[in-house]
Amino acid sequence: VIAAGGTSTILLEVFSQKECTGESQVFDATTDEALCERCMDTCNRKFPNGLSMHDGVKSFKVIASGANIDPSWSIHVFAQCGGAYSYKDPGTVIKGAKPDHGCTNLPENANLFVFEGLPQHLPSELSTSYHIAYSAESSLYFGYQAYANYYAFKSSNQPPGTGYTRLLTSSEPDDLIDTIPTFSAPRIPFSHRYSPINKPDVVAKWFESDQAPTEDVIVLIDPDNWLLQPLAKYASKVTKGHALAQQAFFYGNPKVKELYQLFCEKNCDYTPDDAAVPYFVHREDLRAIAPLWRDLTMKIKERSLSEPELNQRFKAIQLDWCAEMYGYVFAAAELGIKHTIKGKLQLRDVDSPVTPTEEPRIPMIHMGRAWFPKAKHHLNTNPDPH
């Protein structure tokens, strides 16, 4: 049972027969699926007796208890499994089911139940502390992103005490160090050959320093990720050995495991998770991942530089530029750290437009090439943090 506000609770109970009879199962507001949060998708779920829930939920009721039940809380029901698969229109069956409605019989197939109108944070989600970080260099290009990133952090209603750090690769402090919380470390020579190595390198050095994070979970984003809402509900799902991440562009591509076989030294039977930023990782897991991430990235890139045919062999997964991404997922695989892979943790510049229903649920945007749609020459030399 999860508190949805003070001493109040709100639950969803689904039934295999009409009139709220037969087999039943209860879900709380922290339930989520690959493509949605605070939702329950019947695909791949079963009732306690083994009966499939897909097209098998015939009635439901919303259970609420405690004081101060917010009248905006309700359940929306959709026909399609929109938590597991993308639909332009998942097909609305019922909107706004509330506790005082009692048992509701479903007139047709119903496979997605969404909690609506809940607060951004549930009390149980606030017990996990987290620290948001990204890596960058000191340049005009990164300066604009740093200002925008920090403004988004400050304006996105993160819980009090949430950490934030720009992980700067630089031989000396820059002119933003007194404005934006920053950890700075010098670059390694290999970064002149492949600059993305700066990310695992500066993360590893951060953990070795007296500024190492103390929060439970580290959220690694990119400098052009702009936060739109609090991340507590995602961080709360992380435990030691089990992380959370965005579905990568190479999701489901067998070439990733083929590449892993060329570089793994242990746990080679493991299938690497198809993870991309944002990474939500337990602090101690990232402490272990970072140096191995750096080492594997260098090994992958050095071999791709010395063997150009390797880039061609793995062209479909963009090995030439994305060695750092594979360094991360391979390091996690060797250490046996599992990621729950989710879609829609961010909206990228290259993604298809989302529906009006999905839009307010996206926790961050990833500007990518939209940051400079044509050229950089028009940028003002005095960046405004607003």
GROMACS .gro file of C-alpha atoms in nm:
model
  386
    1VAL     CA    1   0.000   0.000   0.000
    2ILE     CA    2   0.144   0.333  -0.100
    3ALA     CA    3   0.062   0.669   0.053
    4ALA     CA    4  -0.048   0.907  -0.220
    5GLY     CA    5  -0.074   1.208   0.003
    6GLY     CA    6  -0.024   1.229   0.376
    7THR     CA    7  -0.214   0.940   0.535
    8SER     CA    8  -0.420   0.869   0.223
    9THR     CA    9  -0.385   0.571  -0.010
   10ILE     CA   10  -0.520   0.497  -0.357
   11LEU     CA   11  -0.513   0.152  -0.512
   12LEU     CA   12  -0.641  -0.023  -0.823
   13GLU     CA   13  -0.798  -0.369  -0.795
   14VAL     CA   14  -0.874  -0.559  -1.116
   15PHE     CA   15  -1.096  -0.868  -1.152
   16SER     CA   16  -1.129  -1.156  -1.396
   17GLN     CA   17  -1.510  -1.144  -1.396
   18LYS     CA   18  -1.785  -0.884  -1.404
   19GLU     CA   19  -1.919  -0.728  -1.082
   20CYS     CA   20  -1.572  -0.738  -0.926
   21THR     CA   21  -1.573  -1.114  -0.876
   22GLY     CA   22  -1.339  -1.397  -0.965
   23GLU     CA   23  -0.962  -1.368  -0.944
   24SER     CA   24  -0.825  -1.029  -0.844
   25GLN     CA   25  -0.499  -0.840  -0.818
   26VAL     CA   26  -0.416  -0.510  -0.646
   27PHE     CA   27  -0.175  -0.246  -0.783
   28ASP     CA   28  -0.054   0.073  -0.620
   29ALA     CA   29   0.044   0.410  -0.760
   30THR     CA   30   0.414   0.325  -0.787
   31THR     CA   31   0.342   0.060  -1.051
   32ASP     CA   32   0.490   0.147  -1.388
   33GLU     CA   33   0.570  -0.002  -1.726
   34ALA     CA   34   0.839   0.042  -1.992
   35LEU     CA   35   0.656   0.327  -2.162
   36CYS     CA   36   0.463   0.486  -1.876
   37GLU     CA   37   0.475   0.563  -1.505
   38ARG     CA   38   0.200   0.518  -1.247
   39CYS     CA   39   0.025   0.276  -1.475
   40MET     CA   40  -0.052  -0.093  -1.509
   41ASP     CA   41  -0.039  -0.274  -1.843
   42THR     CA   42  -0.198  -0.621  -1.864
   43CYS     CA   43   0.045  -0.755  -2.125
   44ASN     CA   44   0.262  -1.031  -1.975
   45ARG     CA   45   0.072  -1.015  -1.644
   46LYS     CA   46  -0.128  -1.297  -1.487
   47PHE     CA   47  -0.384  -1.328  -1.212
   48PRO     CA   48  -0.273  -1.535  -0.908
   49ASN     CA   49  -0.432  -1.848  -1.058
   50GLY     CA   50  -0.224  -1.813  -1.375
   51LEU     CA   51  -0.500  -1.668  -1.594
   52SER     CA   52  -0.368  -1.409  -1.841
   53MET     CA   53  -0.475  -1.054  -1.770
   54HIS     CA   54  -0.444  -0.952  -2.135
   55ASP     CA   55  -0.801  -0.897  -2.253
   56GLY     CA   56  -0.895  -1.078  -1.932
   57VAL     CA   57  -0.978  -0.790  -1.696
   58LYS     CA   58  -1.358  -0.764  -1.687
   59SER     CA   59  -1.411  -0.519  -1.400
   60PHE     CA   60  -1.219  -0.304  -1.155
   61LYS     CA   61  -1.255  -0.067  -0.864
   62VAL     CA   62  -1.050   0.213  -0.715
   63ILE     CA   63  -0.978   0.172  -0.346
   64ALA     CA   64  -0.901   0.476  -0.135
   65SER     CA   65  -0.856   0.515   0.239
   66GLY     CA   66  -0.738   0.774   0.486
   67ALA     CA   67  -0.803   1.143   0.511
   68ASN     CA   68  -0.788   1.415   0.248
   69ILE     CA   69  -0.844   1.207  -0.064
   70ASP     CA   70  -0.772   1.453  -0.344
   71PRO     CA   71  -1.076   1.479  -0.574
   72SER     CA   72  -0.849   1.501  -0.879
   73TRP     CA   73  -0.717   1.145  -0.830
   74SER     CA   74  -0.870   0.894  -1.068
   75ILE     CA   75  -0.803   0.602  -1.302
   76HIS     CA   76  -0.813   0.622  -1.682
   77VAL     CA   77  -0.857   0.296  -1.873
   78PHE     CA   78  -0.738   0.228  -2.230
   79ALA     CA   79  -0.795  -0.062  -2.469
   80GLN     CA   80  -0.437  -0.122  -2.587
   81CYS     CA   81  -0.124  -0.224  -2.397
   82GLY     CA   82   0.018   0.127  -2.421
   83GLY     CA   83   0.265   0.066  -2.140
   84ALA     CA   84   0.451  -0.199  -2.337
   85TYR     CA   85   0.392  -0.088  -2.697
   86SER     CA   86   0.359   0.253  -2.863
   87TYR     CA   87   0.020   0.355  -2.998
   88LYS     CA   88  -0.082   0.690  -3.140
   89ASP     CA   89  -0.420   0.626  -2.980
   90PRO     CA   90  -0.439   0.348  -2.720
   91GLY     CA   91  -0.820   0.370  -2.728
   92THR     CA   92  -0.993   0.526  -2.432
   93VAL     CA   93  -1.238   0.296  -2.253
   94ILE     CA   94  -1.314   0.488  -1.933
   95LYS     CA   95  -1.188   0.821  -1.799
   96GLY     CA   96  -1.197   0.946  -1.444
   97ALA     CA   97  -1.292   0.637  -1.240
   98LYS     CA   98  -1.292   0.731  -0.871
   99PRO     CA   99  -1.328   0.551  -0.538
  100ASP     CA  100  -1.691   0.650  -0.496
  101HIS     CA  101  -1.782   0.487  -0.828
  102GLY     CA  102  -1.762   0.143  -0.669
  103CYS     CA  103  -1.723  -0.156  -0.900
  104THR     CA  104  -1.696  -0.070  -1.270
  105ASN     CA  105  -1.767  -0.334  -1.534
  106LEU     CA  106  -1.560  -0.295  -1.848
  107PRO     CA  107  -1.761  -0.275  -2.171
  108GLU     CA  108  -1.476  -0.400  -2.390
  109ASN     CA  109  -1.113  -0.509  -2.378
  110ALA     CA  110  -0.916  -0.299  -2.131
  111ASN     CA  111  -0.541  -0.338  -2.102
  112LEU     CA  112  -0.392  -0.016  -1.966
  113PHE     CA  113  -0.488   0.147  -1.636
  114VAL     CA  114  -0.332   0.485  -1.558
  115PHE     CA  115  -0.329   0.672  -1.226
  116GLU     CA  116  -0.411   1.034  -1.301
  117GLY     CA  117  -0.392   1.352  -1.093
  118LEU     CA  118  -0.144   1.222  -0.837
  119PRO     CA  119   0.118   1.455  -0.687
  120GLN     CA  120   0.462   1.466  -0.850
  121HIS     CA  121   0.614   1.289  -0.548
  122LEU     CA  122   0.463   1.013  -0.343
  123PRO     CA  123   0.597   1.005   0.014
  124SER     CA  124   0.773   0.670  -0.031
  125GLU     CA  125   0.962   0.807  -0.330
  126LEU     CA  126   1.119   1.088  -0.129
  127SER     CA  127   1.317   0.848   0.091
  128THR     CA  128   1.577   0.798  -0.186
  129SER     CA  129   1.831   1.079  -0.222
  130TYR     CA  130   1.981   1.143  -0.564
  131HIS     CA  131   2.248   1.352  -0.735
  132ILE     CA  132   2.224   1.476  -1.095
  133ALA     CA  133   2.549   1.508  -1.290
  134TYR     CA  134   2.678   1.548  -1.643
  135SER     CA  135   3.021   1.579  -1.804
  136ALA     CA  136   3.136   1.877  -2.010
  137GLU     CA  137   3.435   2.075  -2.126
  138SER     CA  138   3.501   2.446  -2.089
  139SER     CA  139   3.398   2.613  -2.415
  140LEU     CA  140   3.142   2.850  -2.560
  141TYR     CA  141   2.954   2.550  -2.698
  142PHE     CA  142   2.926   2.385  -2.356
  143GLY     CA  143   2.878   2.714  -2.174
  144TYR     CA  144   2.533   2.776  -2.320
  145GLN     CA  145   2.431   2.418  -2.243
  146ALA     CA  146   2.562   2.449  -1.888
  147TYR     CA  147   2.352   2.759  -1.819
  148ALA     CA  148   2.039   2.601  -1.969
  149ASN     CA  149   2.097   2.273  -1.787
  150TYR     CA  150   2.141   2.443  -1.450
  151TYR     CA  151   1.837   2.666  -1.504
  152ALA     CA  152   1.629   2.357  -1.585
  153PHE     CA  153   1.753   2.187  -1.268
  154LYS     CA  154   1.665   2.489  -1.054
  155SER     CA  155   1.320   2.531  -1.209
  156SER     CA  156   1.207   2.165  -1.229
  157ASN     CA  157   1.099   2.128  -0.866
  158GLN     CA  158   1.355   1.867  -0.762
  159PRO     CA  159   1.316   1.765  -0.394
  160PRO     CA  160   1.511   1.968  -0.136
  161GLY     CA  161   1.865   1.836  -0.096
  162THR     CA  162   1.897   1.697  -0.449
  163GLY     CA  163   2.261   1.716  -0.557
  164TYR     CA  164   2.382   1.866  -0.883
  165THR     CA  165   2.729   1.874  -1.036
  166ARG     CA  166   2.884   1.971  -1.367
  167LEU     CA  167   3.175   1.728  -1.414
  168LEU     CA  168   3.427   1.945  -1.594
  169THR     CA  169   3.727   1.818  -1.790
  170SER     CA  170   3.973   2.106  -1.768
  171SER     CA  171   4.327   2.171  -1.649
  172GLU     CA  172   4.205   2.470  -1.448
  173PRO     CA  173   3.878   2.616  -1.316
  174ASP     CA  174   3.675   2.813  -1.569
  175ASP     CA  175   3.455   3.122  -1.543
  176LEU     CA  176   3.140   2.924  -1.457
  177ILE     CA  177   3.280   2.744  -1.153
  178ASP     CA  178   3.140   3.004  -0.911
  179THR     CA  179   2.798   3.000  -1.079
  180ILE     CA  180   2.735   2.630  -1.142
  181PRO     CA  181   2.829   2.354  -0.892
  182THR     CA  182   3.135   2.197  -1.053
  183PHE     CA  183   3.392   1.924  -1.003
  184SER     CA  184   3.699   1.975  -1.223
  185ALA     CA  185   3.968   1.729  -1.330
  186PRO     CA  186   4.240   1.742  -1.601
  187ARG     CA  187   4.195   1.552  -1.925
  188ILE     CA  188   4.387   1.240  -2.015
  189PRO     CA  189   4.592   1.239  -2.339
  190PHE     CA  190   4.358   0.985  -2.501
  191SER     CA  191   4.082   1.250  -2.508
  192HIS     CA  192   4.267   1.426  -2.790
  193ARG     CA  193   4.197   1.117  -3.000
  194TYR     CA  194   3.844   1.053  -2.870
  195SER     CA  195   3.678   1.324  -2.661
  196PRO     CA  196   3.386   1.115  -2.523
  197ILE     CA  197   3.640   0.936  -2.302
  198ASN     CA  198   3.611   1.245  -2.082
  199LYS     CA  199   3.279   1.121  -1.945
  200PRO     CA  200   3.393   0.795  -1.780
  201ASP     CA  201   3.727   0.953  -1.690
  202VAL     CA  202   3.583   1.248  -1.500
  203VAL     CA  203   3.319   1.028  -1.331
  204ALA     CA  204   3.593   0.793  -1.207
  205LYS     CA  205   3.801   1.086  -1.080
  206TRP     CA  206   3.494   1.237  -0.910
  207PHE     CA  207   3.449   0.919  -0.707
  208GLU     CA  208   3.818   0.918  -0.615
  209SER     CA  209   3.803   1.278  -0.488
  210ASP     CA  210   3.699   1.441  -0.163
  211GLN     CA  211   3.394   1.574  -0.354
  212ALA     CA  212   3.257   1.225  -0.423
  213PRO     CA  213   2.877   1.210  -0.405
  214THR     CA  214   2.705   1.076  -0.093
  215GLU     CA  215   2.348   1.045  -0.224
  216ASP     CA  216   2.192   0.701  -0.276
  217VAL     CA  217   2.147   0.730  -0.653
  218ILE     CA  218   2.343   0.911  -0.924
  219VAL     CA  219   2.152   1.036  -1.228
  220LEU     CA  220   2.387   1.078  -1.523
  221ILE     CA  221   2.248   1.300  -1.797
  222ASP     CA  222   2.400   1.486  -2.091
  223PRO     CA  223   2.468   1.861  -2.086
  224ASP     CA  224   2.190   1.918  -2.340
  225ASN     CA  225   1.935   1.729  -2.128
  226TRP     CA  226   1.687   1.981  -1.987
  227LEU     CA  227   1.488   1.864  -1.689
  228LEU     CA  228   1.113   1.925  -1.696
  229GLN     CA  229   0.999   1.759  -1.375
  230PRO     CA  230   1.130   1.593  -1.056
  231LEU     CA  231   1.313   1.263  -1.092
  232ALA     CA  232   1.233   1.119  -0.747
  233LYS     CA  233   0.991   0.855  -0.875
  234TYR     CA  234   1.263   0.713  -1.102
  235ALA     CA  235   1.545   0.731  -0.849
  236SER     CA  236   1.328   0.551  -0.593
  237LYS     CA  237   1.320   0.241  -0.814
  238VAL     CA  238   1.700   0.198  -0.807
  239THR     CA  239   1.864  -0.049  -0.572
  240LYS     CA  240   2.221  -0.173  -0.545
  241GLY     CA  241   2.279  -0.399  -0.843
  242HIS     CA  242   1.971  -0.275  -1.027
  243ALA     CA  243   1.976   0.050  -1.226
  244LEU     CA  244   1.729   0.227  -1.456
  245ALA     CA  245   1.801   0.380  -1.797
  246GLN     CA  246   1.656   0.507  -2.121
  247GLN     CA  247   1.615   0.264  -2.409
  248ALA     CA  248   1.916   0.314  -2.639
  249PHE     CA  249   1.900   0.366  -3.014
  250PHE     CA  250   2.064   0.021  -3.055
  251TYR     CA  251   1.788  -0.150  -2.854
  252GLY     CA  252   1.742  -0.512  -2.962
  253ASN     CA  253   2.034  -0.511  -3.207
  254PRO     CA  254   2.229  -0.841  -3.178
  255LYS     CA  255   2.546  -0.660  -3.286
  256VAL     CA  256   2.581  -0.526  -2.930
  257LYS     CA  257   2.630  -0.871  -2.780
  258GLU     CA  258   2.854  -0.967  -3.073
  259LEU     CA  259   3.074  -0.667  -2.989
  260TYR     CA  260   3.068  -0.755  -2.619
  261GLN     CA  261   3.215  -1.097  -2.698
  262LEU     CA  262   3.522  -0.925  -2.843
  263PHE     CA  263   3.599  -0.732  -2.525
  264CYS     CA  264   3.451  -0.904  -2.220
  265GLU     CA  265   3.689  -1.064  -1.974
  266LYS     CA  266   3.429  -1.210  -1.739
  267ASN     CA  267   3.054  -1.265  -1.727
  268CYS     CA  268   3.066  -1.314  -2.103
  269ASP     CA  269   2.739  -1.509  -2.108
  270TYR     CA  270   2.558  -1.195  -1.992
  271THR     CA  271   2.356  -1.000  -2.247
  272PRO     CA  272   2.443  -0.629  -2.207
  273ASP     CA  273   2.151  -0.400  -2.136
  274ASP     CA  274   2.060  -0.165  -2.421
  275ALA     CA  275   2.094   0.139  -2.193
  276ALA     CA  276   2.145   0.507  -2.268
  277VAL     CA  277   2.128   0.830  -2.071
  278PRO     CA  278   1.970   0.915  -1.847
  279TYR     CA  279   2.132   0.650  -1.627
  280PHE     CA  280   1.988   0.612  -1.275
  281VAL     CA  281   2.252   0.412  -1.087
  282HIS     CA  282   2.318   0.329  -0.724
  283ARG     CA  283   2.615   0.527  -0.599
  284GLU     CA  284   2.827   0.220  -0.515
  285ASP     CA  285   2.747   0.058  -0.850
  286LEU     CA  286   2.863   0.365  -1.040
  287ARG     CA  287   3.174   0.380  -0.826
  288ALA     CA  288   3.257   0.029  -0.952
  289ILE     CA  289   3.143   0.090  -1.310
  290ALA     CA  290   3.335   0.414  -1.375
  291PRO     CA  291   3.699   0.293  -1.395
  292LEU     CA  292   3.600  -0.017  -1.590
  293TRP     CA  293   3.385   0.199  -1.818
  294ARG     CA  294   3.689   0.415  -1.890
  295ASP     CA  295   3.917   0.116  -1.954
  296LEU     CA  296   3.672  -0.061  -2.182
  297THR     CA  297   3.599   0.256  -2.377
  298MET     CA  298   3.971   0.301  -2.446
  299LYS     CA  299   4.009  -0.062  -2.550
  300ILE     CA  300   3.711  -0.045  -2.784
  301LYS     CA  301   3.821   0.284  -2.939
  302GLU     CA  302   4.187   0.188  -2.974
  303ARG     CA  303   4.089  -0.127  -3.158
  304SER     CA  304   3.842   0.055  -3.382
  305LEU     CA  305   4.117   0.305  -3.470
  306SER     CA  306   4.370   0.033  -3.549
  307GLU     CA  307   4.120  -0.192  -3.728
  308PRO     CA  308   3.900   0.026  -3.954
  309GLU     CA  309   3.715  -0.282  -4.073
  310LEU     CA  310   3.571  -0.311  -3.721
  311ASN     CA  311   3.386   0.017  -3.769
  312GLN     CA  312   3.237  -0.118  -4.089
  313ARG     CA  313   3.141  -0.447  -3.924
  314PHE     CA  314   2.957  -0.259  -3.648
  315LYS     CA  315   2.840   0.036  -3.854
  316ALA     CA  316   2.477  -0.040  -3.769
  317ILE     CA  317   2.544   0.044  -3.403
  318GLN     CA  318   2.771   0.345  -3.478
  319LEU     CA  319   3.081   0.201  -3.313
  320ASP     CA  320   3.302   0.480  -3.450
  321TRP     CA  321   3.148   0.749  -3.225
  322CYS     CA  322   2.957   0.549  -2.963
  323ALA     CA  323   3.243   0.347  -2.811
  324GLU     CA  324   3.182   0.527  -2.479
  325MET     CA  325   2.820   0.404  -2.470
  326TYR     CA  326   2.933   0.046  -2.520
  327GLY     CA  327   3.205   0.094  -2.260
  328TYR     CA  328   2.931   0.173  -2.007
  329VAL     CA  329   2.695  -0.114  -2.086
  330PHE     CA  330   2.983  -0.362  -2.110
  331ALA     CA  331   3.124  -0.250  -1.773
  332ALA     CA  332   2.782  -0.293  -1.613
  333ALA     CA  333   2.749  -0.636  -1.778
  334GLU     CA  334   3.086  -0.755  -1.648
  335LEU     CA  335   2.986  -0.645  -1.299
  336GLY     CA  336   2.641  -0.805  -1.327
  337ILE     CA  337   2.458  -0.476  -1.275
  338LYS     CA  338   2.113  -0.496  -1.435
  339HIS     CA  339   1.919  -0.206  -1.585
  340THR     CA  340   1.546  -0.171  -1.619
  341ILE     CA  341   1.511  -0.024  -1.966
  342LYS     CA  342   1.238   0.234  -2.016
  343GLY     CA  343   1.119   0.440  -2.307
  344LYS     CA  344   1.021   0.806  -2.286
  345LEU     CA  345   1.258   0.903  -2.004
  346GLN     CA  346   1.351   1.181  -2.242
  347LEU     CA  347   1.226   1.332  -2.566
  348ARG     CA  348   1.506   1.367  -2.822
  349ASP     CA  349   1.533   1.603  -3.116
  350VAL     CA  350   1.515   1.304  -3.352
  351ASP     CA  351   1.212   1.139  -3.189
  352SER     CA  352   0.864   1.137  -3.335
  353PRO     CA  353   0.618   1.380  -3.178
  354VAL     CA  354   0.446   1.250  -2.866
  355THR     CA  355   0.074   1.255  -2.804
  356PRO     CA  356  -0.087   1.524  -2.585
  357THR     CA  357  -0.141   1.254  -2.321
  358GLU     CA  358   0.226   1.155  -2.320
  359GLU     CA  359   0.373   1.505  -2.330
  360PRO     CA  360   0.329   1.603  -1.963
  361ARG     CA  361   0.479   1.271  -1.852
  362ILE     CA  362   0.820   1.326  -2.019
  363PRO     CA  363   1.073   1.412  -1.745
  364MET     CA  364   1.335   1.574  -1.969
  365ILE     CA  365   1.416   1.674  -2.325
  366HIS     CA  366   1.740   1.602  -2.509
  367MET     CA  367   1.814   1.888  -2.745
  368GLY     CA  368   2.083   1.722  -2.957
  369ARG     CA  369   2.111   1.877  -3.302
  370ALA     CA  370   1.815   2.103  -3.231
  371TRP     CA  371   2.049   2.301  -3.005
  372PHE     CA  372   2.210   2.459  -3.311
  373PRO     CA  373   1.953   2.404  -3.585
  374LYS     CA  374   2.159   2.588  -3.850
  375ALA     CA  375   2.485   2.730  -3.721
  376LYS     CA  376   2.657   2.864  -3.411
  377HIS     CA  377   2.756   3.203  -3.548
  378HIS     CA  378   2.439   3.377  -3.428
  379LEU     CA  379   2.503   3.305  -3.058
  380ASN     CA  380   2.551   3.596  -2.821
  381THR     CA  381   2.880   3.594  -2.631
  382ASN     CA  382   2.704   3.681  -2.303
  383PRO     CA  383   2.479   3.384  -2.224
  384ASP     CA  384   2.161   3.457  -2.032
  385PRO     CA  385   2.074   3.177  -1.786
  386HIS     CA  386   1.704   3.236  -1.866
   0.00000   0.00000   0.00000
